[in-house]
Amino acid sequence: KNGFLVRKVHADSDGKKTPRGKRGWKTFYAILKGLILYLQKGEYRPEKQLSDEDLKNAVSIHHSLAMRASDYSKRPNVFYLRTADWRVFLFQAPNAEQMQSWITRINTV
Ligand code: I3P
């Protein structure tokens, strides 16, 4: 599954709250391949290679949990992703259908 997602990093790998200055929303082109969610920055082209920075942003979704962020009301269509190493991301999808589709795909791999 592919598509644009806007990401906010809420907690780092120790589960500690991500510090100010690193909590802003950023747009990525997301590519879910197997157990890895690749987050590609910049303009999307199908033939584009993943940069070193893109690889650093990649997230393992093995033993992760995605759920609708019903307590987050500042933006619509936002879901949480909690990873096995206790990182927490918020992802904003372009619409409700896309949000649900990402949640289902992430939780059923
Ligand atoms: C963050 C940025 C986020 C905001 C976050 C800020 O600043 O403004 O948009 O989250 O608030 O810390 P920075 O880019 O300097 O990290 P919201 O959009 O959810 O308000 P937060 O610290 O209360 O999460």
Short mmCIF file of N, CA and C and ligand atoms in Angstrom, two decimals:
data_model
loop_
_atom_site.label_atom_id
_atom_site.label_comp_id
_atom_site.label_asym_id
_atom_site.label_seq_id
_atom_site.Cartn_x
_atom_site.Cartn_y
_atom_site.Cartn_z
N LYS A 1 0.84 -1.20 0.00
CA LYS A 1 0.00 0.00 0.00
C LYS A 1 0.87 1.25 0.00
N ASN A 2 0.50 2.23 -0.79
CA ASN A 2 1.24 3.48 -0.91
C ASN A 2 0.30 4.67 -0.73
N GLY A 3 0.87 5.82 -0.43
CA GLY A 3 0.09 7.05 -0.43
C GLY A 3 0.70 8.10 0.47
N PHE A 4 0.21 9.31 0.33
CA PHE A 4 0.74 10.40 1.15
C PHE A 4 0.23 10.31 2.58
N LEU A 5 1.16 10.52 3.52
CA LEU A 5 0.82 10.59 4.94
C LEU A 5 1.59 11.76 5.55
N VAL A 6 0.96 12.45 6.48
CA VAL A 6 1.64 13.51 7.22
C VAL A 6 1.95 12.94 8.60
N ARG A 7 3.22 13.06 9.01
CA ARG A 7 3.68 12.39 10.24
C ARG A 7 4.05 13.38 11.33
N LYS A 8 3.66 13.05 12.56
CA LYS A 8 4.17 13.75 13.74
C LYS A 8 4.79 12.70 14.66
N VAL A 9 6.01 12.94 15.14
CA VAL A 9 6.65 12.00 16.05
C VAL A 9 6.28 12.41 17.47
N HIS A 10 5.62 11.52 18.18
CA HIS A 10 5.13 11.85 19.52
C HIS A 10 6.03 11.28 20.63
N ALA A 11 6.55 10.05 20.43
CA ALA A 11 7.42 9.45 21.45
C ALA A 11 8.56 8.71 20.76
N ASP A 12 9.73 8.74 21.38
CA ASP A 12 10.92 8.09 20.83
C ASP A 12 11.02 6.66 21.35
N SER A 13 12.11 5.97 20.97
CA SER A 13 12.13 4.51 21.13
C SER A 13 12.09 4.04 22.58
N ASP A 14 12.44 4.93 23.53
CA ASP A 14 12.33 4.54 24.94
C ASP A 14 10.93 4.84 25.47
N GLY A 15 10.04 5.31 24.62
CA GLY A 15 8.70 5.65 25.04
C GLY A 15 8.60 7.06 25.61
N LYS A 16 9.76 7.75 25.66
CA LYS A 16 9.77 9.13 26.20
C LYS A 16 9.24 10.11 25.16
N LYS A 17 8.58 11.13 25.66
CA LYS A 17 8.00 12.14 24.78
C LYS A 17 9.08 12.79 23.91
N THR A 18 8.83 12.84 22.62
CA THR A 18 9.74 13.48 21.68
C THR A 18 9.87 14.96 22.03
N PRO A 19 11.13 15.49 22.11
CA PRO A 19 11.30 16.87 22.54
C PRO A 19 10.74 17.90 21.55
N ARG A 20 10.45 19.08 22.05
CA ARG A 20 10.03 20.21 21.22
C ARG A 20 11.08 20.47 20.15
N GLY A 21 10.64 20.90 19.02
CA GLY A 21 11.55 21.12 17.90
C GLY A 21 11.60 19.92 16.98
N LYS A 22 11.13 18.77 17.48
CA LYS A 22 11.12 17.56 16.65
C LYS A 22 9.72 16.99 16.56
N ARG A 23 8.72 17.81 16.87
CA ARG A 23 7.35 17.31 16.96
C ARG A 23 6.46 17.84 15.84
N GLY A 24 7.08 18.49 14.87
CA GLY A 24 6.29 19.10 13.80
C GLY A 24 5.74 18.08 12.82
N TRP A 25 4.70 18.47 12.09
CA TRP A 25 4.10 17.61 11.07
C TRP A 25 4.90 17.71 9.77
N LYS A 26 5.17 16.55 9.16
CA LYS A 26 5.93 16.51 7.90
C LYS A 26 5.26 15.55 6.93
N THR A 27 5.22 15.95 5.69
CA THR A 27 4.57 15.11 4.66
C THR A 27 5.56 14.14 4.03
N PHE A 28 5.11 12.90 3.87
CA PHE A 28 5.92 11.85 3.24
C PHE A 28 5.05 11.09 2.24
N TYR A 29 5.71 10.45 1.30
CA TYR A 29 5.04 9.45 0.50
C TYR A 29 5.36 8.10 1.15
N ALA A 30 4.35 7.44 1.67
CA ALA A 30 4.54 6.22 2.46
C ALA A 30 4.37 5.00 1.58
N ILE A 31 5.26 4.05 1.78
CA ILE A 31 5.21 2.79 1.02
C ILE A 31 5.32 1.64 2.03
N LEU A 32 4.25 0.87 2.14
CA LEU A 32 4.26 -0.28 3.05
C LEU A 32 4.64 -1.53 2.26
N LYS A 33 5.83 -2.06 2.60
CA LYS A 33 6.35 -3.24 1.89
C LYS A 33 6.70 -4.27 2.93
N GLY A 34 5.99 -5.37 2.94
CA GLY A 34 6.25 -6.37 3.97
C GLY A 34 6.03 -5.77 5.34
N LEU A 35 7.05 -5.83 6.18
CA LEU A 35 6.92 -5.33 7.55
C LEU A 35 7.54 -3.95 7.74
N ILE A 36 7.86 -3.29 6.63
CA ILE A 36 8.50 -1.97 6.72
C ILE A 36 7.62 -0.90 6.09
N LEU A 37 7.45 0.17 6.85
CA LEU A 37 6.78 1.36 6.32
C LEU A 37 7.87 2.36 5.94
N TYR A 38 8.09 2.50 4.63
CA TYR A 38 9.08 3.45 4.13
C TYR A 38 8.42 4.82 4.03
N LEU A 39 9.14 5.85 4.44
CA LEU A 39 8.62 7.22 4.39
C LEU A 39 9.55 8.05 3.53
N GLN A 40 9.07 8.36 2.34
CA GLN A 40 9.91 9.03 1.35
C GLN A 40 9.58 10.52 1.34
N LYS A 41 10.63 11.33 1.39
CA LYS A 41 10.44 12.78 1.42
C LYS A 41 10.46 13.35 0.02
N GLY A 42 9.84 14.49 -0.12
CA GLY A 42 9.89 15.22 -1.39
C GLY A 42 8.88 14.73 -2.39
N GLU A 43 9.02 15.23 -3.58
CA GLU A 43 8.08 14.94 -4.66
C GLU A 43 8.06 13.44 -4.97
N TYR A 44 6.88 12.90 -5.25
CA TYR A 44 6.80 11.46 -5.52
C TYR A 44 6.97 11.16 -7.01
N ARG A 45 7.88 10.25 -7.30
CA ARG A 45 8.01 9.67 -8.64
C ARG A 45 8.16 8.17 -8.47
N PRO A 46 7.44 7.37 -9.26
CA PRO A 46 7.45 5.91 -9.05
C PRO A 46 8.85 5.30 -9.12
N GLU A 47 9.71 5.87 -9.96
CA GLU A 47 11.04 5.27 -10.15
C GLU A 47 12.08 5.80 -9.17
N LYS A 48 11.65 6.72 -8.29
CA LYS A 48 12.60 7.37 -7.36
C LYS A 48 13.20 6.36 -6.38
N GLN A 49 14.50 6.48 -6.15
CA GLN A 49 15.18 5.61 -5.19
C GLN A 49 15.02 6.18 -3.78
N LEU A 50 15.03 5.31 -2.79
CA LEU A 50 14.98 5.77 -1.41
C LEU A 50 16.35 6.34 -1.04
N SER A 51 16.37 7.54 -0.46
CA SER A 51 17.63 8.15 -0.04
C SER A 51 18.03 7.58 1.32
N ASP A 52 19.25 7.91 1.77
CA ASP A 52 19.70 7.48 3.10
C ASP A 52 18.75 8.02 4.18
N GLU A 53 18.31 9.26 3.98
CA GLU A 53 17.39 9.86 4.95
C GLU A 53 16.05 9.11 4.97
N ASP A 54 15.59 8.74 3.78
CA ASP A 54 14.33 7.96 3.71
C ASP A 54 14.48 6.65 4.48
N LEU A 55 15.64 6.00 4.35
CA LEU A 55 15.85 4.72 5.03
C LEU A 55 15.88 4.91 6.55
N LYS A 56 16.40 6.05 7.00
CA LYS A 56 16.41 6.34 8.44
C LYS A 56 15.00 6.55 8.97
N ASN A 57 14.13 7.08 8.11
CA ASN A 57 12.75 7.32 8.53
C ASN A 57 11.88 6.07 8.46
N ALA A 58 12.41 4.99 7.87
CA ALA A 58 11.61 3.77 7.73
C ALA A 58 11.26 3.21 9.11
N VAL A 59 10.07 2.67 9.22
CA VAL A 59 9.57 2.17 10.51
C VAL A 59 9.22 0.69 10.37
N SER A 60 9.70 -0.12 11.31
CA SER A 60 9.29 -1.52 11.32
C SER A 60 7.91 -1.61 11.95
N ILE A 61 6.99 -2.26 11.26
CA ILE A 61 5.65 -2.39 11.83
C ILE A 61 5.42 -3.78 12.43
N HIS A 62 6.52 -4.54 12.56
CA HIS A 62 6.43 -5.85 13.22
C HIS A 62 6.02 -5.64 14.68
N HIS A 63 4.97 -6.29 15.11
CA HIS A 63 4.45 -6.13 16.48
C HIS A 63 4.09 -4.68 16.80
N SER A 64 3.63 -3.95 15.81
CA SER A 64 3.18 -2.58 16.05
C SER A 64 1.65 -2.56 16.08
N LEU A 65 1.11 -1.45 16.51
CA LEU A 65 -0.34 -1.32 16.57
C LEU A 65 -0.76 0.03 16.02
N ALA A 66 -1.70 -0.01 15.09
CA ALA A 66 -2.27 1.22 14.56
C ALA A 66 -3.69 1.38 15.07
N MET A 67 -4.04 2.59 15.47
CA MET A 67 -5.42 2.85 15.90
C MET A 67 -5.80 4.29 15.65
N ARG A 68 -7.07 4.50 15.38
CA ARG A 68 -7.58 5.83 15.13
C ARG A 68 -7.30 6.71 16.35
N ALA A 69 -6.82 7.95 16.11
CA ALA A 69 -6.51 8.85 17.22
C ALA A 69 -7.77 9.63 17.59
N SER A 70 -8.68 8.94 18.26
CA SER A 70 -9.97 9.58 18.55
C SER A 70 -9.85 10.71 19.58
N ASP A 71 -8.74 10.73 20.32
CA ASP A 71 -8.53 11.81 21.30
C ASP A 71 -7.75 12.98 20.71
N TYR A 72 -7.41 12.91 19.44
CA TYR A 72 -6.67 14.01 18.80
C TYR A 72 -7.59 14.73 17.82
N SER A 73 -7.92 15.98 18.14
CA SER A 73 -8.96 16.65 17.35
C SER A 73 -8.44 17.82 16.51
N LYS A 74 -7.11 18.10 16.59
CA LYS A 74 -6.60 19.26 15.85
C LYS A 74 -6.60 19.04 14.34
N ARG A 75 -6.52 17.78 13.91
CA ARG A 75 -6.54 17.45 12.48
C ARG A 75 -7.46 16.24 12.30
N PRO A 76 -8.09 16.14 11.12
CA PRO A 76 -8.94 14.98 10.86
C PRO A 76 -8.11 13.80 10.32
N ASN A 77 -8.70 12.61 10.37
CA ASN A 77 -8.14 11.41 9.73
C ASN A 77 -6.75 11.06 10.24
N VAL A 78 -6.58 11.17 11.55
CA VAL A 78 -5.28 10.89 12.17
C VAL A 78 -5.33 9.56 12.90
N PHE A 79 -4.28 8.75 12.71
CA PHE A 79 -4.17 7.51 13.48
C PHE A 79 -2.82 7.44 14.19
N TYR A 80 -2.80 6.68 15.29
CA TYR A 80 -1.56 6.43 16.01
C TYR A 80 -0.89 5.19 15.46
N LEU A 81 0.43 5.20 15.47
CA LEU A 81 1.18 3.98 15.25
C LEU A 81 2.13 3.82 16.43
N ARG A 82 1.93 2.74 17.20
CA ARG A 82 2.85 2.42 18.29
C ARG A 82 3.70 1.25 17.86
N THR A 83 5.03 1.43 17.86
CA THR A 83 5.91 0.38 17.38
C THR A 83 6.31 -0.56 18.52
N ALA A 84 6.95 -1.67 18.17
CA ALA A 84 7.38 -2.64 19.18
C ALA A 84 8.38 -2.02 20.15
N ASP A 85 9.17 -1.03 19.70
CA ASP A 85 10.14 -0.38 20.61
C ASP A 85 9.57 0.89 21.25
N TRP A 86 8.25 0.98 21.30
CA TRP A 86 7.53 2.02 22.03
C TRP A 86 7.68 3.41 21.47
N ARG A 87 7.97 3.48 20.17
CA ARG A 87 7.84 4.80 19.55
C ARG A 87 6.36 5.03 19.24
N VAL A 88 5.97 6.29 19.24
CA VAL A 88 4.58 6.62 18.89
C VAL A 88 4.59 7.70 17.82
N PHE A 89 3.91 7.42 16.72
CA PHE A 89 3.74 8.39 15.64
C PHE A 89 2.27 8.71 15.49
N LEU A 90 1.98 9.92 15.04
CA LEU A 90 0.65 10.23 14.54
C LEU A 90 0.78 10.36 13.02
N PHE A 91 -0.13 9.77 12.31
CA PHE A 91 -0.15 9.91 10.86
C PHE A 91 -1.50 10.45 10.42
N GLN A 92 -1.47 11.48 9.59
CA GLN A 92 -2.70 12.01 9.02
C GLN A 92 -2.84 11.53 7.59
N ALA A 93 -3.95 10.84 7.33
CA ALA A 93 -4.25 10.36 5.97
C ALA A 93 -5.09 11.41 5.24
N PRO A 94 -5.12 11.33 3.90
CA PRO A 94 -5.86 12.33 3.13
C PRO A 94 -7.38 12.28 3.35
N ASN A 95 -7.91 11.15 3.78
CA ASN A 95 -9.35 11.06 4.01
C ASN A 95 -9.62 9.86 4.92
N ALA A 96 -10.89 9.71 5.33
CA ALA A 96 -11.26 8.66 6.30
C ALA A 96 -11.04 7.26 5.73
N GLU A 97 -11.33 7.07 4.45
CA GLU A 97 -11.15 5.75 3.83
C GLU A 97 -9.69 5.34 3.84
N GLN A 98 -8.82 6.30 3.49
CA GLN A 98 -7.38 6.02 3.49
C GLN A 98 -6.89 5.72 4.90
N MET A 99 -7.39 6.48 5.87
CA MET A 99 -6.99 6.24 7.26
C MET A 99 -7.34 4.81 7.67
N GLN A 100 -8.58 4.41 7.39
CA GLN A 100 -9.02 3.07 7.78
C GLN A 100 -8.22 1.99 7.05
N SER A 101 -7.93 2.25 5.79
CA SER A 101 -7.19 1.29 4.98
C SER A 101 -5.75 1.11 5.51
N TRP A 102 -5.11 2.21 5.91
CA TRP A 102 -3.77 2.10 6.51
C TRP A 102 -3.82 1.33 7.83
N ILE A 103 -4.80 1.64 8.66
CA ILE A 103 -4.92 0.96 9.96
C ILE A 103 -5.08 -0.54 9.75
N THR A 104 -5.97 -0.91 8.84
CA THR A 104 -6.22 -2.33 8.58
C THR A 104 -4.97 -3.01 8.03
N ARG A 105 -4.32 -2.37 7.08
CA ARG A 105 -3.12 -2.98 6.48
C ARG A 105 -2.01 -3.17 7.51
N ILE A 106 -1.80 -2.14 8.33
CA ILE A 106 -0.72 -2.21 9.33
C ILE A 106 -1.02 -3.30 10.36
N ASN A 107 -2.28 -3.42 10.75
CA ASN A 107 -2.62 -4.37 11.81
C ASN A 107 -2.82 -5.80 11.31
N THR A 108 -2.83 -6.02 10.03
CA THR A 108 -3.09 -7.37 9.53
C THR A 108 -1.93 -7.97 8.76
N VAL A 109 -0.74 -7.39 8.88
CA VAL A 109 0.43 -8.03 8.24
C VAL A 109 0.99 -9.12 9.14
C1 I3P B 1 5.59 21.28 17.46
C2 I3P B 1 4.68 21.59 16.29
C3 I3P B 1 3.49 20.65 16.27
C4 I3P B 1 2.75 20.68 17.60
C5 I3P B 1 3.70 20.39 18.75
C6 I3P B 1 4.87 21.34 18.78
O1 I3P B 1 6.67 22.17 17.47
O2 I3P B 1 4.22 22.92 16.39
O3 I3P B 1 2.60 21.01 15.21
O4 I3P B 1 1.78 19.65 17.60
O5 I3P B 1 2.94 20.53 19.94
O6 I3P B 1 5.76 20.97 19.82
P1 I3P B 1 8.09 21.80 16.77
O7 I3P B 1 7.86 21.73 15.28
O8 I3P B 1 8.98 22.90 17.16
O9 I3P B 1 8.52 20.47 17.32
P2 I3P B 1 0.24 19.86 17.27
O10 I3P B 1 0.16 20.18 15.80
O11 I3P B 1 -0.39 18.56 17.60
O12 I3P B 1 -0.24 20.98 18.13
P3 I3P B 1 3.00 19.46 21.16
O13 I3P B 1 4.40 19.58 21.73
O14 I3P B 1 1.96 19.91 22.09
O15 I3P B 1 2.76 18.10 20.60
#
